[in-house]
Amino acid sequence: MKGEAILEAKNIKKYFLMGKEGIFSKKARMIKAVDGINFSLYKGQTFGLVGESGCGKSTIGRCILRLYRITDGEMLFQGKNIDIFDGKEKMQYHRDVQAVFQDPYGSLNPRMRVGEFIEEPMLVHGILNSRGRRERVKKLLEVVGLNADQARRFPHEFSGGQRQRICIARALSLNPKLLILDEPVSALDVSIRAQILNLLMDLQEEFGLTYLFISHDLSVVEHISDLVAVMYLAKIVEMAPCERIFKNPLHPYTQALLSAIPVPDPELAQEAIILEGDITDPITLEKGCPFRNRCFNASEECTEKEPKLIEVEPNHLVACLKIR
C-alpha cells in the first residue's frame, strides 16, 4: 500500500494488573492482553483483525480510541504519538477517530431521540449552528439508508439493523478519518449483516474512510478487508493481504480457523481441523510458542523458543518456527 500510514502501531503492549489471590491482593500479576503488536494502516484501507474471544483484538481498538492507555510502545496517528497530544490535538484526534461497537442498542441512549443522539458530538465539538446541525442530522440519516423524518423517534422504535445504521450516522457526524469497527455486525441477523457491510463499503468509497475492522467471523472479514491480521493470545501470528490469507494460510492456527468456515457446496467442503489441548493461561505464559499446546505441528523446539513475526514471502508475515 503506497503513501503514508494514517495509523502505526509500534510494539504496542497493554498489560492489566491482577492480584494473585484476587484483584485486591498485594502480590499482583500482569495479564498480557496485547504483547508487542506492530502494524500500519493506510488511508482508504480496511484492516481486518481476527481471532478467538480474549485474544486482545478489542483491546487494540480501545487503545487506539484512548479508552486504555498503552503500557509500552507507540501508537502514531498521522506520524504523531497519540499519548503526547495536548488538549487541542486531543480534541481533534477524537474528531478524526470514531467507533462503532457490537451492540447498537447498548450504544444508544434510550431517553434521547435519534436526532439528538446523532447531533450530540457536533454540539460537543462546536460544529455548525443549531439549524446546520439539524440539517446535517437529516442528511446523515439519508446517507445510512433511513428517513430524515425518523430523527424524532426513540431507539426502541427501530430494528437492530436500523439502530446500527444510527450508530454509523453518529460516527460520521464529525467527518472522521478512521473508524474502529468492533464486531459491528455480530449482533445482527445474517440477512441484515450483508446490508450493513455493503453500507460500510459504500461509505468508505464515498467519504474516503479508513477502517479497523475487528471480528471473529472470518467470512465477514473476507468480504470487507484489504489486509488481515490473525491474533492468538495477545500476539499477531499471521498477517497478509486478505486474498492471500484465505487462499494460502500458513500458520496452523489460521489453517484451523479457515477449515471451520461452512461451505455451501458439500463437494468443496474440507474436514475441519480440531484443535485439542488447553489454551495457555495468559497470566502464567511460559517460554516457547503460546500456541504449542493446541498445535498439530508442535515439536520440542516450540517449547523452548518463541516464534517471531517474520516475512516469509512478500507482504506475508508468519510467527511459526516451522515456517522459515
XYZ file of N, CA, C and O in Angstrom, residues 14-16 18 29-35 53-56 232-234 279-286 290:
108
model
N -0.224 -3.860 26.124
C -1.213 -3.442 27.109
C -1.351 -4.548 28.139
O -1.832 -5.646 27.837
N -0.868 -4.285 29.371
C -0.928 -5.247 30.455
C -1.913 -4.738 31.510
O -2.017 -3.542 31.772
N -2.625 -5.689 32.117
C -3.558 -5.360 33.190
C -3.073 -6.005 34.481
O -2.693 -7.180 34.497
N -3.339 -7.767 38.010
C -4.282 -8.659 38.672
C -3.592 -9.299 39.859
O -2.459 -9.779 39.750
N -0.129 -9.642 39.676
C 0.484 -10.164 38.463
C -0.131 -9.470 37.256
O -1.142 -8.799 37.366
N 0.513 -9.650 36.119
C 0.087 -8.960 34.920
C -0.595 -9.897 33.937
O -0.122 -11.006 33.693
N -1.718 -9.448 33.382
C -2.335 -10.134 32.259
C -1.881 -9.420 31.000
O -2.107 -8.220 30.836
N -1.236 -10.158 30.109
C -0.763 -9.570 28.858
C -1.880 -9.642 27.823
O -2.039 -10.634 27.118
N -2.669 -8.563 27.751
C -3.786 -8.529 26.809
C -3.301 -8.289 25.387
O -3.844 -8.851 24.427
N -2.297 -7.431 25.244
C -1.649 -7.159 23.958
C -0.157 -7.130 24.232
O 0.293 -6.446 25.149
N 0.605 -7.865 23.436
C 2.023 -8.040 23.760
C 2.902 -7.899 22.518
O 3.183 -8.864 21.819
N -12.272 -15.073 20.999
C -12.566 -14.156 22.099
C -11.443 -14.208 23.129
O -10.965 -15.284 23.494
N -11.019 -13.045 23.585
C -9.956 -12.977 24.581
C -8.562 -12.882 24.016
O -7.600 -12.838 24.785
N -8.429 -12.803 22.690
C -7.084 -12.767 22.099
C -6.458 -11.376 22.175
O -5.250 -11.225 21.983
N -7.268 -10.347 22.427
C -6.726 -8.997 22.566
C -7.098 -8.041 21.451
O -6.701 -6.874 21.472
N -3.560 -14.399 18.269
C -3.710 -15.507 19.220
C -2.971 -15.130 20.492
O -1.766 -14.845 20.468
N -3.677 -15.105 21.602
C -3.116 -14.795 22.915
C -2.187 -13.579 22.883
O -0.991 -13.673 23.158
N -2.755 -12.448 22.533
C -2.105 -11.140 22.632
C -1.095 -10.841 21.537
O -0.498 -9.769 21.520
N -5.904 -23.992 26.206
C -5.358 -22.676 25.900
C -4.410 -22.259 27.018
O -4.718 -22.399 28.201
N -3.254 -21.741 26.653
C -2.271 -21.309 27.634
C -2.833 -20.178 28.481
O -3.489 -19.271 27.969
N -2.592 -20.235 29.785
C -3.044 -19.206 30.713
C -2.305 -17.897 30.404
O -1.078 -17.844 30.448
N -3.039 -16.826 30.073
C -2.369 -15.561 29.735
C -1.624 -14.930 30.900
O -0.804 -14.042 30.699
N -1.895 -15.377 32.122
C -1.200 -14.823 33.291
C 0.134 -15.532 33.500
O 1.133 -14.925 33.843
N 0.152 -16.825 33.255
C 1.354 -17.616 33.518
C 1.996 -18.083 32.220
O 2.382 -19.246 32.088
N 2.064 -17.197 31.242
C 2.683 -17.560 29.962
C 4.133 -17.992 30.169
O 4.938 -17.266 30.741
N 4.438 -19.180 29.687
C 5.793 -19.691 29.803
C 6.536 -19.425 28.496
O 5.957 -18.950 27.521
N 3.149 -19.730 22.254
C 1.916 -19.774 23.044
C 0.853 -20.708 22.461
O -0.075 -21.095 23.168
